PDB file of C-alpha atoms in Angstrom:
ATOM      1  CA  UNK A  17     -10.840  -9.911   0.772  1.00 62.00           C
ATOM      2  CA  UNK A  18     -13.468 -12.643   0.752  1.00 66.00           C
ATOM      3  CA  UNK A  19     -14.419 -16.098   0.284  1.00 68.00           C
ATOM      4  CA  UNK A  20     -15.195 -16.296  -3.103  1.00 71.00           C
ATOM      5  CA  UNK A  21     -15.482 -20.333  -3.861  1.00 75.00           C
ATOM      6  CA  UNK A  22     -15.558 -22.953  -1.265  1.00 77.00           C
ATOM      7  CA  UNK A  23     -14.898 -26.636  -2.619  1.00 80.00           C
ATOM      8  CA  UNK A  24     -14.407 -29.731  -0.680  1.00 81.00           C
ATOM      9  CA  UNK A  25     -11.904 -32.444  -2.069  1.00 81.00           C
ATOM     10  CA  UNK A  26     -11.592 -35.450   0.025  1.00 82.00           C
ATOM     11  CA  UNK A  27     -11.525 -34.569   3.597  1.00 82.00           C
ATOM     12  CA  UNK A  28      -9.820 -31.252   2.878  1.00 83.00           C
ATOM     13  CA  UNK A  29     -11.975 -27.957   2.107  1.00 79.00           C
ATOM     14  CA  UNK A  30      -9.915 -25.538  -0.185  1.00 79.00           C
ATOM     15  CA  UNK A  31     -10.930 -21.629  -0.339  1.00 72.00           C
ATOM     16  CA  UNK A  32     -10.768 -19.435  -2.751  1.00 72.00           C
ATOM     17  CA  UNK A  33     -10.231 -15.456  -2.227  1.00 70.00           C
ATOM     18  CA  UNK A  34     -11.135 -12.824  -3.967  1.00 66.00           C
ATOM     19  CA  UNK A  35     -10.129  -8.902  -3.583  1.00 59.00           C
ATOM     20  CA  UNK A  36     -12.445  -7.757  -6.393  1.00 53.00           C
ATOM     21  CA  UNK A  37     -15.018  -5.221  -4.478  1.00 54.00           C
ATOM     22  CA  UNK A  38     -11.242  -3.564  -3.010  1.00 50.00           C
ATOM     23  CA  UNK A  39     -10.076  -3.464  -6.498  1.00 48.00           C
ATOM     24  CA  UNK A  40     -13.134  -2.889  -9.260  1.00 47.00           C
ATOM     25  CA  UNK A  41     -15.562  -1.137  -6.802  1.00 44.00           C
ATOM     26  CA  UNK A  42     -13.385   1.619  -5.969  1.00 43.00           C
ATOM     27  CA  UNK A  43     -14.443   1.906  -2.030  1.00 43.00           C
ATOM     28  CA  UNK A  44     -14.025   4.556   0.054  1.00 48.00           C
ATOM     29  CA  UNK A  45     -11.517   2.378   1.891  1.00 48.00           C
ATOM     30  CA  UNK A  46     -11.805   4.700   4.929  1.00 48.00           C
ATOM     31  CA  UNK A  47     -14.992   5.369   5.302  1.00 47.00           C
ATOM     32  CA  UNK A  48     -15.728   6.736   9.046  1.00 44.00           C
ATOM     33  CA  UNK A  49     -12.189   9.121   7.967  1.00 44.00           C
ATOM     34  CA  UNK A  50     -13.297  13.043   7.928  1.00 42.00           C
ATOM     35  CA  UNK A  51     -10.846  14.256   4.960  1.00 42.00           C
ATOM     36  CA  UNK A  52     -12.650  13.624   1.717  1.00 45.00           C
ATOM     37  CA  UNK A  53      -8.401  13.393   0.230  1.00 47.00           C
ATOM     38  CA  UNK A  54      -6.826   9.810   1.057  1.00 49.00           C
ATOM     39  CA  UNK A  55      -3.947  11.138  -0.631  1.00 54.00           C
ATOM     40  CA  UNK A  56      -2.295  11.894   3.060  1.00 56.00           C
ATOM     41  CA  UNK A  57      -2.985   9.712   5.236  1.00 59.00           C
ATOM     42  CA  UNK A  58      -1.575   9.856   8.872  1.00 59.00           C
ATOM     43  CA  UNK A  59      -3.728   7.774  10.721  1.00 67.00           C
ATOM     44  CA  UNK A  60      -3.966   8.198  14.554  1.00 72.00           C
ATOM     45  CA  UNK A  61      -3.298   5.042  17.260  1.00 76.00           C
ATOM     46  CA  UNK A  62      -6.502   5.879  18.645  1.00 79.00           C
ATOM     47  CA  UNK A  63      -8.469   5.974  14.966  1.00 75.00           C
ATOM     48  CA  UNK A  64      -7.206   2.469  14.300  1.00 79.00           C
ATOM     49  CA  UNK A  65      -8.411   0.675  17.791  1.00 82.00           C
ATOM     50  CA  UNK A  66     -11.564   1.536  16.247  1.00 82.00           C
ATOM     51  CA  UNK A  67     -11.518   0.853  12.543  1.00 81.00           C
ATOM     52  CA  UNK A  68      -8.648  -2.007  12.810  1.00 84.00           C
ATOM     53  CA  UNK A  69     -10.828  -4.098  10.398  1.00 85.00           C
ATOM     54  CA  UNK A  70     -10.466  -1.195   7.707  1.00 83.00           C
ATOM     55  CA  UNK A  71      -7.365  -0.941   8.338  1.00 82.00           C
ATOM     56  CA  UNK A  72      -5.902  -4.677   7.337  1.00 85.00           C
ATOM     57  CA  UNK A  73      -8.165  -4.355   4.152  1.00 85.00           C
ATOM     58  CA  UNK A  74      -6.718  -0.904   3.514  1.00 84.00           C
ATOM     59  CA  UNK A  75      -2.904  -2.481   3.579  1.00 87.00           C
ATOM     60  CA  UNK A  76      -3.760  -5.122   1.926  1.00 89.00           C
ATOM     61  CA  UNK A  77      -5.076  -3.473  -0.518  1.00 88.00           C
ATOM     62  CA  UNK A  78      -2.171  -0.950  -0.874  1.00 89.00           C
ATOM     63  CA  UNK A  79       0.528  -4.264  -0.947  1.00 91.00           C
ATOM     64  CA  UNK A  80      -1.948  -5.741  -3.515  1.00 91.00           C
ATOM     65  CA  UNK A  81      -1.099  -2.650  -5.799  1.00 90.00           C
ATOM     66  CA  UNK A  82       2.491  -2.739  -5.476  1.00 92.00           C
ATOM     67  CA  UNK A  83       2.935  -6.514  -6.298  1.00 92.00           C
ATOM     68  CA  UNK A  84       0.579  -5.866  -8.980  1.00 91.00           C
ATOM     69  CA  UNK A  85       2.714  -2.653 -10.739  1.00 91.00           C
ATOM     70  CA  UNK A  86       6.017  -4.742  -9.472  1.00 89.00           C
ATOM     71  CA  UNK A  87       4.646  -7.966 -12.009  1.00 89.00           C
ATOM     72  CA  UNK A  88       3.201  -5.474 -14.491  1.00 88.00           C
ATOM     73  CA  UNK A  89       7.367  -3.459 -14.231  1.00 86.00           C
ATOM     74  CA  UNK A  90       8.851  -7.072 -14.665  1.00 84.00           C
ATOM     75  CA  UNK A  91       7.126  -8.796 -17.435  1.00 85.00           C
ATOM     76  CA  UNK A  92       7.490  -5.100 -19.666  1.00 84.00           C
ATOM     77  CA  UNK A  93      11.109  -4.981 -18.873  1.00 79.00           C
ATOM     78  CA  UNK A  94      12.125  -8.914 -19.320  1.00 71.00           C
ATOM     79  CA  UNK A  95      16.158  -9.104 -19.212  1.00 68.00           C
ATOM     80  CA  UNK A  96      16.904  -5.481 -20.304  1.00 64.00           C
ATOM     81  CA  UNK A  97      19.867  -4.418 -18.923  1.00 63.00           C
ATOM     82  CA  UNK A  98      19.013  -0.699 -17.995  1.00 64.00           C
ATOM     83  CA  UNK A  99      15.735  -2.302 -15.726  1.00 61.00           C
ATOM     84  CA  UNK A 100      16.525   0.103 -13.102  1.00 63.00           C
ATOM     85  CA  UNK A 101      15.936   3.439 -15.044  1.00 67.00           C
ATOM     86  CA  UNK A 102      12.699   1.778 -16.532  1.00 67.00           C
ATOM     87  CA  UNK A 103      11.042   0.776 -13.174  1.00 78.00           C
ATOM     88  CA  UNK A 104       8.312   2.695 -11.989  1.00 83.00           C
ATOM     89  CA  UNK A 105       8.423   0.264  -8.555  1.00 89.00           C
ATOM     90  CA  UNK A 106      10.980  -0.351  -6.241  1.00 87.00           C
ATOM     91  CA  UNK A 107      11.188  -1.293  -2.255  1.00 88.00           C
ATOM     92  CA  UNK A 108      13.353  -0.303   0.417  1.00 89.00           C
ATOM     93  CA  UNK A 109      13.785  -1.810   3.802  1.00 92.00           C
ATOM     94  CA  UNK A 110      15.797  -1.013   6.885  1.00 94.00           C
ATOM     95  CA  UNK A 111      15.967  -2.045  10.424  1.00 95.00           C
ATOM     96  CA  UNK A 112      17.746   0.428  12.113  1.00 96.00           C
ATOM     97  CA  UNK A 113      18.634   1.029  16.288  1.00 97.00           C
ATOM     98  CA  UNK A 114      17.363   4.151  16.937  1.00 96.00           C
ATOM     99  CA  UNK A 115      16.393   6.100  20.188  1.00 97.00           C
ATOM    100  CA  UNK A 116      12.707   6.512  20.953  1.00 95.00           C
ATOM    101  CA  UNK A 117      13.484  10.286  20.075  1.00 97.00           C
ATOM    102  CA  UNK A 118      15.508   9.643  16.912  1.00 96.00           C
ATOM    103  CA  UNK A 119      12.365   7.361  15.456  1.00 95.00           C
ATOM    104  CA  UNK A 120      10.362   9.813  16.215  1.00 92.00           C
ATOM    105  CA  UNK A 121      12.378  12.785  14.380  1.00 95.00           C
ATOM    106  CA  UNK A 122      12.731  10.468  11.569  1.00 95.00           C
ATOM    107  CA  UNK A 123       8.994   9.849  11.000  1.00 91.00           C
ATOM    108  CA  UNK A 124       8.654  13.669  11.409  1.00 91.00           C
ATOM    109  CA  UNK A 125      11.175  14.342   8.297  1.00 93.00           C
ATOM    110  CA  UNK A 126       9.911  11.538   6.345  1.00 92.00           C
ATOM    111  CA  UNK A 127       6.562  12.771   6.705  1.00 89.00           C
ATOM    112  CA  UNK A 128       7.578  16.398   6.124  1.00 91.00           C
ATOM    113  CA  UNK A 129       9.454  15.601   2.798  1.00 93.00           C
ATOM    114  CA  UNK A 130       6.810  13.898   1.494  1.00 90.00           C
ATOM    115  CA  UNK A 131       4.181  16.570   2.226  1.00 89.00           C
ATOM    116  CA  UNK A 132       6.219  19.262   0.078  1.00 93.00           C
ATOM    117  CA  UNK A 133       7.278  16.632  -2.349  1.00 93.00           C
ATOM    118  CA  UNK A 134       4.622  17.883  -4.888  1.00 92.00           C
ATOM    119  CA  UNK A 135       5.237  21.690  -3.523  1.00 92.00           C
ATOM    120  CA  UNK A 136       8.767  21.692  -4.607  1.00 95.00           C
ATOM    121  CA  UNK A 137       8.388  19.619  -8.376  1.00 95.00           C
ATOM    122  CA  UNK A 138       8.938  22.035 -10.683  1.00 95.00           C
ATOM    123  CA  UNK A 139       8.921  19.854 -14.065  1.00 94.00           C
ATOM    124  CA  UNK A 140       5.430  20.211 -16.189  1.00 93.00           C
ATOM    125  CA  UNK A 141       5.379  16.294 -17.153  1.00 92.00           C
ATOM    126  CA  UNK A 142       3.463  14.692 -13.806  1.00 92.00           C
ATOM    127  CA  UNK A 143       3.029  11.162 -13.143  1.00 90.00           C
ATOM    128  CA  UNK A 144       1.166   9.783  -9.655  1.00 90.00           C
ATOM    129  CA  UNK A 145       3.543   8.306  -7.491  1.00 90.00           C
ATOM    130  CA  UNK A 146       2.141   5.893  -4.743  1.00 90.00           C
ATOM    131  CA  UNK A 147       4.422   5.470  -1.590  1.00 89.00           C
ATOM    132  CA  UNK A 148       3.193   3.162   1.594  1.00 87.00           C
ATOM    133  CA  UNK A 149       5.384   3.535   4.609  1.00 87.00           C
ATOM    134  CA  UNK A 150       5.010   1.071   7.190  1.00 87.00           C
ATOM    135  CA  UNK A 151       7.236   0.705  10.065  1.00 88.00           C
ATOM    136  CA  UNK A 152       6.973  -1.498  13.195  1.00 88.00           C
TER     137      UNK A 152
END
């Protein structure tokens, strides 16, 4: 994101922000990353100590698209009644206790399950389906 109008009112200066070059200039949001596929990503502790800055854009980015499909989901569906069936979006969150080891064994699955996802679809009739995990 940047500072895309700057006006000053008063004694108060009021910004503007624009995410236009993240979202019409298709970047290569990762570009020091060695896989040409950003389908996958895993990204390393170590990797993002040295690209953090690409990393907040790349999230942001990522949460822009959601909120973006989750207004576009909303304003097609209105009041219908069977809004669940017709979402594309949805969000889940949990805050669990878990043992260092049992965090670790779920990221493992999660990330497993998701890397045979497309593997194991069967059905002809494909859509893209855009998942973000973030835990902390």
């Amino acid at each position: 994101m940047e500072i895309s109008q700057k006006q000053n009112i008063n004694n108060f200066q009021e910004f503007y922000y624009s995410s236009y070059k993240m979202t019409h200039q298709n970047p290569k949001i990762f570009p020091s990353l060695d896989s040409d596929s950003e389908s996958d990503i895993n990204i390393s502790a170590s990797w993002i100590k040295e690209h953090d800055k690409e990393i907040v854009k790349w999230i942001i980015y990522e949460n822009q698209q959601f909120l973006e499909s989750l207004q576009s989901d909303i304003r097609k569906n209105g009041n219908d009644k069977e809004i669940d069936e017709d979402m594309r979006t949805s969000a889940s969150k949990s805050s669990l206790k878990l043992s260092e080891k049992a965090e670790k064994k779920l990221m493992k699955d999660i990330l497993l399950l998701l890397a045979k996802a497309e593997k194991n679809d069967k059905e002809k009739d494909k859509r893209t389906v855009n998942l973000l995990l973030e835990k902390w």
